[in-house]
XYZ file of C-alpha atoms in Angstrom:
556
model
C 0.000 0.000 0.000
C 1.305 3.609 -0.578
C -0.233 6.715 0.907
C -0.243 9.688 -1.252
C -1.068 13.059 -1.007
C -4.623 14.089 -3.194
C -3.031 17.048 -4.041
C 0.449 14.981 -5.874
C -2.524 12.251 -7.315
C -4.638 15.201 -8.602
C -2.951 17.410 -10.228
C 0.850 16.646 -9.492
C 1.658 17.340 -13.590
C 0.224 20.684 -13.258
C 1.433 21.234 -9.549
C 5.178 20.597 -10.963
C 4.941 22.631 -14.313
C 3.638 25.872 -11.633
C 6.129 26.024 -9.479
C 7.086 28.970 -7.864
C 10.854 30.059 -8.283
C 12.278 31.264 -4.930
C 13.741 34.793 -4.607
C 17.659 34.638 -3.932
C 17.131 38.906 -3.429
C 14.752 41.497 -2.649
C 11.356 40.716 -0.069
C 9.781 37.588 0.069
C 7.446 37.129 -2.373
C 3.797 35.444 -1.792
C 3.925 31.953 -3.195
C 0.657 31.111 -4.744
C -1.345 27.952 -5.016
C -1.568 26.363 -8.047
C -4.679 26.833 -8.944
C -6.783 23.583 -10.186
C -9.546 23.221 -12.552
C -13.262 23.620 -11.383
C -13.163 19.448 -11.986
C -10.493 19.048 -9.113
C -11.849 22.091 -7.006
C -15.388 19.836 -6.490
C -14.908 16.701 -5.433
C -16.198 13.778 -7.545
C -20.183 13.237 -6.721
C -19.887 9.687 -6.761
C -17.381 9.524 -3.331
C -18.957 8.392 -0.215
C -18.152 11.075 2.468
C -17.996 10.257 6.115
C -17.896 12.785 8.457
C -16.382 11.099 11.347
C -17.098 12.884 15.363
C -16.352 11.434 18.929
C -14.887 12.349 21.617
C -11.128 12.535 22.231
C -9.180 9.181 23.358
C -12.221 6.987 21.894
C -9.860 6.260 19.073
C -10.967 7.478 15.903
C -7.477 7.155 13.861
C -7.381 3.433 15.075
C -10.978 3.317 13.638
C -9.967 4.710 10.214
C -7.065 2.353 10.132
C -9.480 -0.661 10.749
C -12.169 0.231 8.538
C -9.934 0.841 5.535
C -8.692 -2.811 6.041
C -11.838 -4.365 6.332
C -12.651 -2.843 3.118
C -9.700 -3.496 1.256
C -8.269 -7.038 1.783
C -10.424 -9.765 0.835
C -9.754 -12.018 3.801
C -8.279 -12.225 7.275
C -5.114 -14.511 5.160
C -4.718 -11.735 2.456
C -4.276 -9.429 5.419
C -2.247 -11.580 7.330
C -0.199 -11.994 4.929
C 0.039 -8.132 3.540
C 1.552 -4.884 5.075
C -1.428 -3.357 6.619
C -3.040 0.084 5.753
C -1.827 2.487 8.109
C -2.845 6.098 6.534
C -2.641 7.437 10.068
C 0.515 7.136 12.291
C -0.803 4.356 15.505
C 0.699 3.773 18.681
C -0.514 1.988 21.289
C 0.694 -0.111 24.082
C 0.020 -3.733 24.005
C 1.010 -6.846 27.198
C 3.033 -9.646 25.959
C 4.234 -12.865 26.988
C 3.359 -14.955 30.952
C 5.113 -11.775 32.254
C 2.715 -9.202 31.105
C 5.552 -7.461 29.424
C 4.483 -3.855 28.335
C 5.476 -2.918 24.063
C 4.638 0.469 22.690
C 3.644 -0.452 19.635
C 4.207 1.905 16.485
C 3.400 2.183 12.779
C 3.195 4.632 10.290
C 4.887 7.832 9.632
C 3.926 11.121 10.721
C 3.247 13.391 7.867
C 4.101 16.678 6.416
C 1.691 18.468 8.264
C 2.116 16.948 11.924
C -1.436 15.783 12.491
C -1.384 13.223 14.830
C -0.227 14.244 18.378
C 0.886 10.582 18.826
C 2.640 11.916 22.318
C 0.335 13.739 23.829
C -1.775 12.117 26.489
C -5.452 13.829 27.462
C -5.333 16.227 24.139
C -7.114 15.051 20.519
C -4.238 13.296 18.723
C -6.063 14.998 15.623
C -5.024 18.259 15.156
C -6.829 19.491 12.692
C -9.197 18.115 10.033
C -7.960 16.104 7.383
C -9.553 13.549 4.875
C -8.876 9.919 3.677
C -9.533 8.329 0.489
C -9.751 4.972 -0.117
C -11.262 2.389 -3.109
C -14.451 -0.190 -2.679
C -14.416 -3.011 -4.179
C -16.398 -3.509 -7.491
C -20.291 -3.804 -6.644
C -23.007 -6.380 -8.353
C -22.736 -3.790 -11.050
C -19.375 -3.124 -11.296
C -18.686 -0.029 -9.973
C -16.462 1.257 -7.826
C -16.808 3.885 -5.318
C -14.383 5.640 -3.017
C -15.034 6.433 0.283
C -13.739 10.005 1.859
C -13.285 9.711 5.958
C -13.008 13.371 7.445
C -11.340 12.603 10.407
C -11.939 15.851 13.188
C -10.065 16.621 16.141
C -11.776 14.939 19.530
C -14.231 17.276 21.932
C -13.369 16.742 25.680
C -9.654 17.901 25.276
C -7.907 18.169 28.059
C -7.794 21.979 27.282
C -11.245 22.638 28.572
C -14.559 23.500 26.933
C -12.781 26.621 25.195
C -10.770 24.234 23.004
C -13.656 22.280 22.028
C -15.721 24.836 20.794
C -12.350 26.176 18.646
C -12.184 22.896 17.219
C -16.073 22.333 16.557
C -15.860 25.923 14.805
C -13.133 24.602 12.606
C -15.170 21.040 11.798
C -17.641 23.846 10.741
C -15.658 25.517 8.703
C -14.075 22.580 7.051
C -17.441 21.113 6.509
C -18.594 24.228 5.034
C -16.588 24.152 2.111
C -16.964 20.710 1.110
C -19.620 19.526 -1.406
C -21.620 16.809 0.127
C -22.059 14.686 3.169
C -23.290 11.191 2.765
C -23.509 10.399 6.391
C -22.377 12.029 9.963
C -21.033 9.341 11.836
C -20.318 9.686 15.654
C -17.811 7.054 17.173
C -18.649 5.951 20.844
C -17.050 2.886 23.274
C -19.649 0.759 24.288
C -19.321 0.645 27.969
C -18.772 4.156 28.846
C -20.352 5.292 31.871
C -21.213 9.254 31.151
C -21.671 10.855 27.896
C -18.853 13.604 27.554
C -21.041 17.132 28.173
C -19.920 18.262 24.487
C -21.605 15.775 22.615
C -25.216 17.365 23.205
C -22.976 20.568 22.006
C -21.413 19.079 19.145
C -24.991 17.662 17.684
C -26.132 21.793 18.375
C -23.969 23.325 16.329
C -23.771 20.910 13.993
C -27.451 21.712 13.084
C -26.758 25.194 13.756
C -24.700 25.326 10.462
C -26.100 22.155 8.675
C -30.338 22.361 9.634
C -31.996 19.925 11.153
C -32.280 17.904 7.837
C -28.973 16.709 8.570
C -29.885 14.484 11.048
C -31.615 12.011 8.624
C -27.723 10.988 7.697
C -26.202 10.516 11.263
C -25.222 7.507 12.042
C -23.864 5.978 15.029
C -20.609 3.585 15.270
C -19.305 2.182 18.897
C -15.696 0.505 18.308
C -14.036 -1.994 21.103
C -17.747 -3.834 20.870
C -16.054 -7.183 21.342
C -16.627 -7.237 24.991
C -20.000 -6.170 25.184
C -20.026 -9.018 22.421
C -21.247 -6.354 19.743
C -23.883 -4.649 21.018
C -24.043 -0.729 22.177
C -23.487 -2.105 25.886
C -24.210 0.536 28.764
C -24.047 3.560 26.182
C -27.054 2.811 24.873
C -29.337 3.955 27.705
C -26.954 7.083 28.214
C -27.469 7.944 24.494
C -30.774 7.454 24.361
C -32.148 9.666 27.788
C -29.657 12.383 26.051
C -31.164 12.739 22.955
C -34.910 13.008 24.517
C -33.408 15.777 26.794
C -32.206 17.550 23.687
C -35.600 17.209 22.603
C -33.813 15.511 19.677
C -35.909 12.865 18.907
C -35.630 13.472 15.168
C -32.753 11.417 15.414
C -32.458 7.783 14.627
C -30.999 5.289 16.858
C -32.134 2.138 15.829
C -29.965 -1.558 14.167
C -30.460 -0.491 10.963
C -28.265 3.214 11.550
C -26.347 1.606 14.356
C -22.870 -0.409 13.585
C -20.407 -2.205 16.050
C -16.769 -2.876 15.532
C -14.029 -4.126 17.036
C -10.231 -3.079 15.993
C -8.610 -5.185 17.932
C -7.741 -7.517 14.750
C -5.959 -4.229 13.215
C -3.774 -4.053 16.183
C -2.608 -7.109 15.598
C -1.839 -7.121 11.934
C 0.449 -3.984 13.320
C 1.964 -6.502 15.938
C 2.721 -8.990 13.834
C 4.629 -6.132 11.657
C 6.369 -5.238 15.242
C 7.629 -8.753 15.188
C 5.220 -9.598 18.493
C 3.870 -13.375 18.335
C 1.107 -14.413 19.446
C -0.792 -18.158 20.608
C -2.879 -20.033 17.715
C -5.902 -19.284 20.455
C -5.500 -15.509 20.449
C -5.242 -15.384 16.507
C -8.429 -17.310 16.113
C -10.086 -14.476 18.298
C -8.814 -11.916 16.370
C -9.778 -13.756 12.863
C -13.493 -13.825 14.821
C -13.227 -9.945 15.846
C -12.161 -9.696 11.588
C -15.301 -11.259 10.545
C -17.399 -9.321 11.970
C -16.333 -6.242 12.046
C -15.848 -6.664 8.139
C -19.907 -7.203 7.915
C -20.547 -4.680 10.213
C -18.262 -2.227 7.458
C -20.024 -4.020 4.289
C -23.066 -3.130 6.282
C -22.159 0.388 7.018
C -21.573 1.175 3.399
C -24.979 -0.675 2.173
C -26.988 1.408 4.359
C -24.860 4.996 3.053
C -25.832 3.623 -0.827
C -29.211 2.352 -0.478
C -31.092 3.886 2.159
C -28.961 7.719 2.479
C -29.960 10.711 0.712
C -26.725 12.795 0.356
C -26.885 15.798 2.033
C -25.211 18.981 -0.671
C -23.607 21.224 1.523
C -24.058 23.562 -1.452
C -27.619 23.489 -1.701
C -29.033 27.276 -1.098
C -30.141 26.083 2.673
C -30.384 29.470 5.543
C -28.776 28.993 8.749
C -27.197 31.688 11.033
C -23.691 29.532 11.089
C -23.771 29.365 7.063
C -24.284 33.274 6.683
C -21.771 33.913 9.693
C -19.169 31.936 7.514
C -20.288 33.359 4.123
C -19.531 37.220 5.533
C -16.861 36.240 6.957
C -15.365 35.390 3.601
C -16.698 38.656 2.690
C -15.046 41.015 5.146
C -11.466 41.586 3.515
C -13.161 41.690 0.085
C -15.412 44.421 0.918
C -13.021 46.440 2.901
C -10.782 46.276 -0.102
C -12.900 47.067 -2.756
C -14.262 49.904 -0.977
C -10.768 51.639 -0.775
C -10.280 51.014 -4.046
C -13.299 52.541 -5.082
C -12.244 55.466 -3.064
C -9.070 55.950 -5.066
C -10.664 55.465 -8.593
C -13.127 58.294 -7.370
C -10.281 60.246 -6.546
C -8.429 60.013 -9.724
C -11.694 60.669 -11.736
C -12.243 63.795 -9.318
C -8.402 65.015 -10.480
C -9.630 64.425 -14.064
C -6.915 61.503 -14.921
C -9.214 59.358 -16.951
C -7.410 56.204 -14.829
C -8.380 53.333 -13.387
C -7.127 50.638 -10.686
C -8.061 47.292 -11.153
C -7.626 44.586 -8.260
C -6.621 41.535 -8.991
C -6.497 38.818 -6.303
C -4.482 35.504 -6.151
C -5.121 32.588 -3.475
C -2.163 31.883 -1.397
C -0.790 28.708 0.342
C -2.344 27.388 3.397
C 0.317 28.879 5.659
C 0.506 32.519 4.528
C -0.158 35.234 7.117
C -0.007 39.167 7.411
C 1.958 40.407 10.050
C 0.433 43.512 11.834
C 3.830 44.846 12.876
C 5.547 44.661 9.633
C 5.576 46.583 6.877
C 5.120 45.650 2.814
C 6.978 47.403 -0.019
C 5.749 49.873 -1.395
C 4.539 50.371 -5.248
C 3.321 53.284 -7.242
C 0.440 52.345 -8.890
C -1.975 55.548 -10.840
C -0.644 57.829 -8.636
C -1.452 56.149 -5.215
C 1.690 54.788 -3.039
C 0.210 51.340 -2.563
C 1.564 48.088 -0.295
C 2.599 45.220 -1.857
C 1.326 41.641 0.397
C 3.938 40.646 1.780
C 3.101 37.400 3.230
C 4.919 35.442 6.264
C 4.816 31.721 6.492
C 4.020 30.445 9.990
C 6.075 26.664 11.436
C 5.930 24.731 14.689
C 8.229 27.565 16.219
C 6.777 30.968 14.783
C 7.151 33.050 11.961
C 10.118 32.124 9.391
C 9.952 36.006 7.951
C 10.179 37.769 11.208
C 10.689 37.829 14.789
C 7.465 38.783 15.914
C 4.787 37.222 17.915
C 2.191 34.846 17.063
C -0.341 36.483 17.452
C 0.684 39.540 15.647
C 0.222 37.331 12.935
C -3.251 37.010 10.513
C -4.393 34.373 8.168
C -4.617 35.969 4.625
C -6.367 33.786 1.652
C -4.736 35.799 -1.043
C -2.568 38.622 -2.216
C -3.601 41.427 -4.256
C -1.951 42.867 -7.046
C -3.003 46.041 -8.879
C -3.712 47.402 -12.733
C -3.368 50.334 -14.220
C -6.231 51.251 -17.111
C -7.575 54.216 -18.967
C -10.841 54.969 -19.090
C -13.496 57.397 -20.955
C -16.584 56.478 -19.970
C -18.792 59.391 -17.846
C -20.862 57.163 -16.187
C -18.001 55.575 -13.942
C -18.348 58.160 -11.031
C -22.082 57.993 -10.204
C -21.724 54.122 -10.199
C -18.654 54.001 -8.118
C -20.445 56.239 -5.515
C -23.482 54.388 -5.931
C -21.209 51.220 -5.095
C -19.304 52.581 -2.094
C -22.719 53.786 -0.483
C -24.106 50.239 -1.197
C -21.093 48.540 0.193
C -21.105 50.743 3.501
C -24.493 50.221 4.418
C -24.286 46.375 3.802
C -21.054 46.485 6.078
C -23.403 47.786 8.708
C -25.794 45.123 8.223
C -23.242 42.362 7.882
C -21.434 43.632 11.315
C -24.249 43.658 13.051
C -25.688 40.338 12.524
C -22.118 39.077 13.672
C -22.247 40.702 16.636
C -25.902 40.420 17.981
C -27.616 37.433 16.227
C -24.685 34.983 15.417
C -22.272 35.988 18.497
C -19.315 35.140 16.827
C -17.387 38.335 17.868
C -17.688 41.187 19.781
C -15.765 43.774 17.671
C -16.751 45.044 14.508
C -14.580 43.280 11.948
C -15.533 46.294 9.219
C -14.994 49.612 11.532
C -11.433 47.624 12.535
C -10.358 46.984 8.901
C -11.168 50.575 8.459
C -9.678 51.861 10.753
C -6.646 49.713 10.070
C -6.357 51.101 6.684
C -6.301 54.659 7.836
C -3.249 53.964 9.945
C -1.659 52.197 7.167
C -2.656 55.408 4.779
C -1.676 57.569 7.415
C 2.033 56.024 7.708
C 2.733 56.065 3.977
C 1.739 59.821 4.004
C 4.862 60.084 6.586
C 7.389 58.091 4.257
C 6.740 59.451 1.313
C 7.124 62.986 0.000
C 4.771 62.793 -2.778
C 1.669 61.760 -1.320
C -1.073 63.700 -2.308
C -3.005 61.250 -3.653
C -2.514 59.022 -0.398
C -3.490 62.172 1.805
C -7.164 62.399 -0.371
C -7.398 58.508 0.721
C -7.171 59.002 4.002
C -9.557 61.642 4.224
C -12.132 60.203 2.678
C -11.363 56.482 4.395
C -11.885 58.643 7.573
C -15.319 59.969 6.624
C -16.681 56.854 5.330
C -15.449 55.508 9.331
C -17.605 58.011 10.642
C -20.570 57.323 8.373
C -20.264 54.199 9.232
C -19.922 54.788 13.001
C -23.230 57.144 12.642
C -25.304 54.170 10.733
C -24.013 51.224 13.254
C -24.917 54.042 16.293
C -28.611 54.248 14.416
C -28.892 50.539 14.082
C -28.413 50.123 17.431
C -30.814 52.751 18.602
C -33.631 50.861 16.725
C -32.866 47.528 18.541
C -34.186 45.572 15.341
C -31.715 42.568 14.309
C -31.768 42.046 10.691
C -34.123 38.631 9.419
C -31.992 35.856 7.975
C -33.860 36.124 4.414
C -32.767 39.754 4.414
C -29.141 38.775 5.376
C -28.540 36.481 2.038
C -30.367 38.841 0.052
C -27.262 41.363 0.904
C -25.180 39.050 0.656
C -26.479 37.892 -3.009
C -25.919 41.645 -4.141
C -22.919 42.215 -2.446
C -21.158 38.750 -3.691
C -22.403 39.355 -7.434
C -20.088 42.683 -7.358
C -17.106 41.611 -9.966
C -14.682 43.121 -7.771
C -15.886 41.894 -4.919
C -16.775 38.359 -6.750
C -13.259 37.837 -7.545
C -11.830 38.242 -4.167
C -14.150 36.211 -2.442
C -13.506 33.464 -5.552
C -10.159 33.417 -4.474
C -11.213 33.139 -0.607
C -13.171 29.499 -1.459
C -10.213 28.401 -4.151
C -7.863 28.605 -1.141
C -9.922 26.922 1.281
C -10.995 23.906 -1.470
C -7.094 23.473 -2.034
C -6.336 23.256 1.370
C -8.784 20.486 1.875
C -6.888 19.033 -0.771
C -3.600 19.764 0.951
C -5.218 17.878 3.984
C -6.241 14.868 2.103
C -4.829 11.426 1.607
C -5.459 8.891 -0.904
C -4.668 5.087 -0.580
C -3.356 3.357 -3.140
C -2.881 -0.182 -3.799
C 0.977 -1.553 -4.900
């Protein structure tokens, strides 16, 4: 078996012909993804995607180990006899011999991106999302299917609660910008005597972002079954009083959505690779734990094809989590194209008949702004203008500078600017008519954030604003001829205080905005070309890095 990167299977001719030189002089310069074709952006339809949830230490990665085998090899002897699948790095510790000897047992390697916290006792070994792919076999019909695992980090870290609802917010997130579920799996143990507190949470916002539709596709999977001899044991009860507390007694939890496995025969194909023996009695037990928890996966997947509707994440569905991640992806966009509206007004006001045109360019998954440092700058129609200057962020900090973490920002893509003529009188009235438009939706957009989706407590528009007023302010003070920048400034400043006076308004009227009315802004403000383009390159980024984060198995 080899384990390869999507990204290298997908597009690794193109990847290699668009490589980005490095600079031996000068700044560093923002290395852009390669960007794929709309065909490798969307996933294929016909892949089977598991989203898989449970609680940290209940071993998911072991699971996902386990399940690829007993969908892969075609008997316990083929397996036996074969180096397993390991597509996620496993360690465990397993007792030996009369004398109960302790072995760590390890297989795999870790990867490029360091997901598995192998070492770390009491936190999610998964770090962050990431995705496995792996073939079916051929069906009565002769098709083949893969299947897509989305592994998630764990809720109960040992962090606290805090940590859990960072890393439910970035399942969200993920989950957001895929195209399709075909079932939301949530791994349990059997004989567990409490339900972790976040799993009522998790199952919340889950439906917070997805509806309550959603929960036609959960299903439920308990591994370790083998000594409750297959059966949902003691969790059963637990799971079912918490769901009729939730009042959530939409969701199924009957045979037919319920599956029991045991992994205890993938440990020991890893053992026998660790050179451990083991008793003809205690390989016929884990040939028994094989068999069935190779029906129980044949079972799993029958149920997904026959009786699952897939859920399309892109389907034009309203929920407060969906709109809070859709402006979100709007916020830099707008901000931008609102200054640069300001400066084309300004050069038609001076009577220059010119033009800037944005142009933005998704950037690799580790590319941040730094707050304290400064781009280069570039003349561009007059205006001094920064270049993006991007700073790639490792395990100890930034490789650009020497500044703190968290003077650092994620940025999805760099901007780069055009010069153009242009003729036409009409240009002024719409560009005003634009900028007015754009401010007023700002004020709408901020406050839903802030008092109907709660997912901050500062305006992210007035802040960008005001950011970009420093940042105008400071090239005024470096540079001599900066008349143009000066006009900027001024009328950046004005538009803050308009929009200061319409938030202060909003406020005083104590009316949140209706969700219908939110995605009708956000329909108008999206379809803006300017506008359109940035956020395009927002959602390019984000589909690539789920590529980045995704594994394929395939078979030597």
């Amino acid at each position: 078996m080899k384990i390869l990167p999507s990204n290298e299977i997908d597009y690794s001719e193109n990847h290699s012909k668009q490589q980005v030189s490095s600079q031996i002089s000068g700044p560093p310069t923002p290395r852009f993804l390669p960007v794929p074709s709309e065909s490798v952006l969307v996933p294929n339809d016909k892949t089977i995607n598991i989203l898989l949830l449970g609680e940290t230490g209940v071993d998911k990665s072991i699971f996902i180990n386990a399940f690829a085998n007993y969908l892969t090899f075609d008997s316990f002897e083929q397996a036996e006899s074969s180096e397993p699948i390991v597509i996620i790095p496993v360690s465990f510790v397993m007792t030996v011999g009369d004398n109960f000897e302790e072995r760590i047992v390890k297989f795999g390697e870790l990867d490029r991106f360091d997901n598995e916290n192998v070492n770390t006792l009491g936190q999610s070994i998964t770090q962050h999302c990431k995705s496995y792919t792996f073939d079916l076999k051929r069906n009565e019909d002769d098709n083949r299917r893969k299947v897509r695992i989305i592994d998630t980090p764990g809720f109960g870290d040992t962090r606290g609660l805090d940590q859990d609802d960072q890393n439910m917010e970035h399942i969200l997130q993920y989950i957001n910008n895929v195209t399709h579920l075909n079932a939301i799996c949530f791994l349990l143990k059997p004989n567990t005597s409490r339900l972790h507190i976040f799993f009522r949470t998790c199952l919340i916002q889950l439906f917070s972002l997805l509806g309550l539709t959603s929960s036609n596709n959960i299903i439920f999977c308990f591994t370790n079954a083998r000594s409750t001899f297959y059966t949902p044991g003691n969790t059963a009860s637990l799971l079912k009083t918490m769901l009729v507390s939730a009042s959530m007694d939409n969701i199924s939890f009957k045979k037919e959505n319920t599956y029991c496995f045991d992994s205890e025969a993938f440990r020991y194909l890893v053992a026998l690779q660790n050179g451990i023996p083991f008793a003809d009695e205690e390989k016929e037990e884990y040939q028994m734990s094989w068999s069935t928890s190779v029906k129980e996966s044949n079972r799993l997947i029958d149920y997904i094809n026959k009786e699952l509707t897939e859920y399309r994440i892109e389907n034009e569905w309203q929920t407060i989590k969906h709109a809070q991640f859709e402006i979100s992806y709007m916020i830099r966009p707008i901000l931008e194209t609102m200054r640069n509206t300001l400066r084309n007004i300004i050069l038609w006001k001076n009577t220059l008949n010119q033009f800037i045109k944005l142009n933005a360019k998704p950037l690799h998954s580790r590319a941040t702004r730094c707050l304290s440092c400064k781009g280069d700058l570039e003349q561009v129609a007059e205006f001094w203008i920064f270049s993006t200057r991007t700073h790639t962020i490792e395990k100890n900090g930034c490789l650009m500078c020497m500044c703190s973490l968290d003077q650092h920002v994620t940025i999805d893509y760099a901007l780069s600017y055009t010069r153009l003529n242009i003729t036409s009188d009409d240009v002024q009235n719409a560009m005003v008519e634009r900028l007015t438009a754009l401010s007023h939706a700002s004020v709408e957009f901020a406050h839903f954030l802030i008092h109907t989706a709660y997912s901050t407590k500062d305006d992210p528009f007035l802040n960008g604003l005001v950011e970009m007023i420093a940042e105008e302010t400071y090239t005024c003070e470096i540079k001599i001829s900066n008349n143009f920048n000066k006009q900027l400034c001024e009328e950046l400043s004005k538009l803050a205080n308009e929009y200061e006076q319409r938030m202060n308004k909003k406020k005083s009227i104590q009316e949140n905005i209706n969700l219908p009315t939110v995605y009708k802004f956000i329909k108008i403000i999206s379809e803006y070309p300017v506008v359109h383009e940035q956020i395009i390159a927002v959602k390019k980024r984000h589909r690539m890095m789920i590529e980045e984060y995704e594994y394929e198995v395939q078979k030597m």
